CSV table of C-alpha atoms in Angstrom, one decimal:
chain,number,residue,atom,x,y,z
J,1385,MET,CA,98.6,-185.3,-84.1
J,1386,THR,CA,96.1,-184.4,-81.4
J,1387,LEU,CA,96.8,-185.7,-77.9
J,1388,ARG,CA,93.8,-186.3,-75.6
J,1389,VAL,CA,94.3,-185.3,-71.9
J,1390,GLY,CA,91.6,-185.6,-69.3
J,1391,THR,CA,90.6,-183.1,-66.7
J,1392,VAL,CA,88.4,-183.7,-63.6
J,1393,THR,CA,86.9,-180.8,-61.6
J,1394,ILE,CA,85.3,-181.3,-58.2
J,1395,GLY,CA,82.5,-179.1,-59.6
J,1396,GLN,CA,80.8,-179.3,-62.9
J,1397,ALA,CA,82.2,-179.4,-66.4
J,1398,PRO,CA,82.9,-177.6,-68.7
J,1399,ARG,CA,85.3,-175.3,-66.8
J,1400,VAL,CA,85.3,-172.5,-69.3
J,1401,ASP,CA,87.1,-170.3,-66.7
J,1402,VAL,CA,90.1,-172.8,-66.6
J,1403,THR,CA,90.6,-174.3,-70.0
J,1404,PRO,CA,91.7,-171.2,-71.9
J,1405,ASP,CA,94.7,-170.8,-69.6
J,1406,LEU,CA,95.5,-174.5,-69.8
J,1407,THR,CA,95.5,-174.3,-73.6
J,1408,LYS,CA,97.9,-171.3,-73.6
J,1409,ILE,CA,100.4,-173.5,-71.8
J,1410,LEU,CA,99.7,-176.9,-73.3
J,1411,GLY,CA,99.2,-175.8,-76.9
J,1412,SER,CA,96.3,-176.2,-79.3
J,1413,GLU,CA,97.5,-179.7,-80.3
J,1414,VAL,CA,96.3,-181.0,-76.9
J,1415,GLU,CA,92.6,-181.8,-76.6
J,1416,LEU,CA,91.1,-181.5,-73.2
J,1417,VAL,CA,88.4,-184.1,-72.3
J,1418,GLU,CA,86.5,-182.6,-69.4
J,1419,ALA,CA,84.5,-184.3,-66.6
J,1420,GLY,CA,83.1,-183.0,-63.3
J,1421,ALA,CA,82.4,-184.8,-60.1
J,1422,LEU,CA,79.0,-183.0,-59.7
J,1423,ASP,CA,77.9,-183.4,-63.3
J,1424,GLY,CA,74.3,-184.5,-63.5
J,1425,LEU,CA,73.6,-183.9,-59.8
J,1426,ASN,CA,70.6,-181.8,-58.8
J,1427,ALA,CA,70.6,-179.0,-56.3
J,1428,GLU,CA,69.3,-181.2,-53.4
J,1429,GLN,CA,72.1,-183.7,-54.0
J,1430,ILE,CA,74.8,-181.0,-54.0
J,1431,THR,CA,73.3,-179.3,-50.9
J,1432,ALA,CA,73.7,-182.6,-49.1
J,1433,MET,CA,77.5,-182.4,-49.8
J,1434,ALA,CA,77.9,-179.2,-47.9
J,1435,PRO,CA,80.6,-179.2,-45.2
J,1436,ARG,CA,79.8,-180.0,-41.6
J,1437,PRO,CA,81.9,-179.0,-38.5
J,1438,GLY,CA,85.3,-180.7,-38.8
J,1439,ASP,CA,85.0,-181.5,-42.5
J,1440,TYR,CA,87.7,-180.6,-45.0
J,1441,VAL,CA,86.2,-177.7,-47.0
J,1442,LEU,CA,86.4,-177.4,-50.8
J,1443,VAL,CA,85.1,-174.6,-53.0
J,1444,THR,CA,84.3,-175.1,-56.7
J,1445,ARG,CA,82.5,-173.7,-59.7
J,1446,MET,CA,79.3,-174.9,-61.2
J,1447,ALA,CA,78.5,-175.0,-64.9
J,1448,ASP,CA,76.3,-171.9,-64.6
J,1449,GLY,CA,79.2,-169.9,-63.1
J,1450,THR,CA,78.1,-170.0,-59.4
J,1451,SER,CA,80.3,-171.4,-56.7
J,1452,VAL,CA,79.5,-173.9,-54.0
J,1453,LYS,CA,81.2,-175.3,-50.9
J,1454,ILE,CA,81.4,-179.1,-50.6
J,1455,CYS,CA,83.3,-181.5,-48.3
J,1456,GLU,CA,86.1,-183.8,-49.3
J,1457,ARG,CA,84.6,-186.9,-47.9
J,1458,ALA,CA,81.5,-186.6,-50.1
J,1459,VAL,CA,83.2,-185.7,-53.4
J,1460,THR,CA,86.1,-188.2,-53.3
J,1461,PRO,CA,84.1,-191.2,-54.4
J,1462,LEU,CA,82.7,-189.2,-57.3
J,1463,LEU,CA,86.2,-188.1,-58.3
J,1464,ARG,CA,87.4,-191.7,-58.2
J,1465,GLN,CA,84.7,-192.6,-60.7
J,1466,LYS,CA,85.5,-189.8,-63.1
J,1467,ILE,CA,89.2,-190.4,-63.0
J,1468,ALA,CA,88.7,-194.2,-63.6
J,1469,ALA,CA,86.4,-193.5,-66.5
J,1470,HIS,CA,89.0,-191.3,-68.2
J,1471,PHE,CA,91.7,-194.0,-67.9
J,1472,ALA,CA,89.2,-196.7,-69.0
J,1473,ALA,CA,88.5,-194.6,-72.2
J,1474,GLY,CA,92.2,-194.8,-73.0
J,1475,ILE,CA,93.2,-191.3,-71.9
J,1476,PRO,CA,96.8,-191.5,-70.8
J,1477,ALA,CA,97.0,-188.5,-68.4
J,1478,VAL,CA,94.4,-186.8,-66.2
J,1479,LEU,CA,94.7,-183.5,-64.4
J,1480,LEU,CA,92.7,-183.0,-61.3
J,1481,LEU,CA,91.4,-179.4,-61.3
J,1482,CYS,CA,91.6,-178.9,-57.5
J,1483,THR,CA,94.4,-178.1,-55.0
J,1484,GLY,CA,92.6,-179.8,-52.1
J,1485,GLU,CA,94.0,-182.7,-50.2
J,1486,PHE,CA,92.6,-186.1,-51.0
J,1487,PRO,CA,93.4,-189.7,-50.3
J,1488,ASP,CA,95.1,-191.8,-52.9
J,1489,PHE,CA,93.2,-192.6,-56.1
J,1490,PRO,CA,93.3,-195.8,-58.2
J,1491,SER,CA,96.0,-195.9,-60.8
J,1492,GLY,CA,95.5,-196.5,-64.5
J,1493,GLY,CA,97.6,-193.8,-66.0
J,1494,LEU,CA,99.3,-190.5,-65.1
J,1495,LEU,CA,97.3,-188.6,-62.5
J,1496,LEU,CA,98.5,-185.1,-61.8
J,1497,ARG,CA,97.4,-183.8,-58.4
J,1498,PRO,CA,97.9,-180.0,-58.2
J,1499,GLN,CA,98.1,-179.9,-54.4
J,1500,LYS,CA,101.3,-182.0,-54.4
J,1501,ILE,CA,102.8,-180.2,-57.4
J,1502,LEU,CA,102.1,-176.8,-55.8
J,1503,PHE,CA,103.3,-177.7,-52.3
J,1504,ASN,CA,106.6,-179.2,-53.6
J,1505,MET,CA,107.2,-176.2,-55.9
J,1506,VAL,CA,106.8,-173.7,-53.1
J,1507,GLN,CA,108.9,-175.9,-50.8
J,1508,ALA,CA,111.6,-175.9,-53.4
J,1509,VAL,CA,111.9,-172.2,-53.9
J,1510,VAL,CA,110.6,-170.4,-50.8
J,1511,PRO,CA,113.1,-170.2,-47.9
J,1512,ALA,CA,112.0,-171.6,-44.5
J,1513,GLY,CA,112.1,-168.1,-42.9
J,1514,ALA,CA,110.2,-166.3,-45.6
J,1515,LYS,CA,106.8,-164.7,-45.1
J,1516,LEU,CA,104.4,-166.6,-47.3
J,1517,GLY,CA,101.0,-165.1,-48.2
J,1518,ILE,CA,98.3,-167.5,-49.4
J,1519,PHE,CA,95.1,-166.9,-51.4
J,1520,MET,CA,92.3,-169.2,-50.6
J,1521,PRO,CA,88.7,-169.1,-52.0
J,1522,SER,CA,86.9,-169.0,-48.6
J,1523,PRO,CA,87.6,-167.9,-45.1
J,1524,ASP,CA,86.3,-171.3,-44.0
J,1525,GLN,CA,89.5,-172.8,-45.4
J,1526,LEU,CA,92.0,-170.7,-43.5
J,1527,GLU,CA,92.7,-173.1,-40.7
J,1528,GLN,CA,93.4,-176.0,-43.0
J,1529,SER,CA,95.5,-173.7,-45.2
J,1530,SER,CA,97.6,-172.7,-42.2
J,1531,ARG,CA,98.2,-176.4,-41.3
J,1532,ARG,CA,99.4,-177.1,-44.8
J,1533,TRP,CA,101.7,-174.2,-45.4
J,1534,SER,CA,103.2,-174.1,-41.8
J,1535,GLN,CA,105.0,-177.2,-42.9
J,1536,ILE,CA,107.1,-174.9,-45.1
J,1537,THR,CA,107.4,-171.7,-43.1
J,1538,PRO,CA,105.9,-170.7,-39.7
J,1539,GLN,CA,105.5,-167.2,-41.1
J,1540,ASN,CA,102.5,-167.7,-43.3
J,1541,ARG,CA,99.2,-165.9,-43.6
J,1542,SER,CA,96.1,-167.1,-45.5
J,1543,ILE,CA,93.3,-164.8,-46.7
J,1544,GLY,CA,90.0,-165.8,-48.2
J,1545,ALA,CA,89.6,-164.2,-51.6
J,1546,SER,CA,87.2,-165.9,-54.0
J,1547,PRO,CA,88.1,-166.3,-57.6
J,1548,TYR,CA,84.4,-166.8,-58.4
J,1549,VAL,CA,82.5,-164.1,-56.4
J,1550,ARG,CA,83.5,-160.5,-57.1
J,1551,PRO,CA,87.1,-161.3,-57.8
J,1552,GLU,CA,87.6,-157.7,-59.1
J,1553,GLU,CA,87.2,-156.7,-55.4
J,1554,THR,CA,88.5,-159.7,-53.4
J,1555,ILE,CA,91.8,-160.3,-55.3
J,1556,PRO,CA,93.2,-156.7,-55.1
J,1557,ALA,CA,92.0,-156.2,-51.6
J,1558,ALA,CA,93.8,-159.5,-50.4
J,1559,ALA,CA,96.9,-158.6,-52.4
J,1560,GLU,CA,97.1,-155.2,-50.7
J,1561,GLU,CA,96.6,-156.7,-47.3
J,1562,LEU,CA,99.3,-159.3,-47.8
J,1563,ALA,CA,101.7,-156.6,-49.2
J,1564,ARG,CA,101.2,-154.5,-46.0
J,1565,TRP,CA,101.9,-157.7,-43.9
J,1566,GLY,CA,105.2,-157.9,-45.7
J,1567,ALA,CA,104.8,-161.1,-47.7
J,1568,ASP,CA,108.0,-162.2,-49.5
J,1569,ALA,CA,106.1,-164.5,-51.9
J,1570,LEU,CA,102.5,-165.3,-52.7
J,1571,VAL,CA,100.7,-168.6,-53.4
J,1572,MET,CA,97.3,-168.7,-55.2
J,1573,ASP,CA,96.1,-172.0,-53.8
J,1574,CYS,CA,93.1,-172.8,-56.0
J,1575,MET,CA,92.7,-173.8,-59.6
J,1576,GLY,CA,90.1,-171.1,-60.0
J,1577,TYR,CA,92.6,-168.3,-59.9
J,1578,THR,CA,93.6,-167.2,-63.4
J,1579,LEU,CA,96.8,-166.0,-65.1
J,1580,ALA,CA,95.3,-162.5,-65.2
J,1581,MET,CA,94.7,-162.6,-61.4
J,1582,LYS,CA,98.3,-163.7,-60.9
J,1583,GLU,CA,99.5,-160.8,-62.9
J,1584,GLN,CA,97.3,-158.4,-60.9
J,1585,VAL,CA,98.7,-159.7,-57.6
J,1586,ARG,CA,102.2,-159.4,-58.9
J,1587,ARG,CA,101.7,-155.8,-59.9
J,1588,ILE,CA,100.2,-154.9,-56.6
J,1589,THR,CA,102.7,-156.6,-54.4
J,1590,GLY,CA,105.9,-156.5,-56.5
J,1591,LYS,CA,106.6,-160.0,-55.2
J,1592,PRO,CA,106.8,-163.5,-56.8
J,1593,VAL,CA,103.4,-165.1,-57.3
J,1594,ILE,CA,103.0,-168.9,-57.6
J,1595,LEU,CA,99.8,-169.9,-59.4
J,1596,ALA,CA,98.3,-173.4,-59.0
J,1597,ARG,CA,96.9,-173.7,-62.5
J,1598,SER,CA,99.9,-172.7,-64.4
J,1599,ILE,CA,102.3,-174.8,-62.3
J,1600,ALA,CA,100.1,-177.8,-62.8
J,1601,ALA,CA,99.7,-177.2,-66.5
J,1602,ARG,CA,103.4,-176.9,-67.0
J,1603,ALA,CA,104.0,-180.1,-65.1
J,1604,LEU,CA,101.5,-181.8,-67.4
J,1605,SER,CA,103.2,-180.3,-70.5
J,1606,GLU,CA,106.4,-182.1,-69.4
J,1607,LEU,CA,104.6,-185.4,-69.5
J,1608,VAL,CA,102.7,-185.2,-72.7
């Protein structure tokens, strides 16, 4: 029997860069029903969602493979609509494809928020005095990243390394820099980072690597 599970990206669906890794973990008997907050919007509408000074910055992928920066305050109402539509269609569980911080969403089924899953996983396994290295998609997100992960350990360092733009350069360069810094563990804090990227970082650093998409998918697999 096929089980339908919803996904909602803050960008555009389909997320062909994400779903293969999710299927590896969830199994082929799970059907992913995708939706994107920016689906159907034109370039002008998306440009209007760009972050302003003081905004919470998010980075996401468009259907054509390009990446864009948007702000949380602009995309949250659209996310609410997509999540509610999944639940209204009878889909019992929805995975948000973003590790950003958002206000509460309306209930209607099981909603998995990777930011909370990832944060609590790291908090559970990383000692308070450890040096924690964090991968973020953009340098514009480093201050908000530091605020988040300082709650676990004061010894944290975030680096902007895009999973969407020249990842073959940005990922290994960031891994090498965090290895030189002496990171005890690494967190890849974006659903855009892949299982292959995680393995590359593990090989370079020789340290444990916690990947947002695999942690979230495994939590979902426990519920469905």
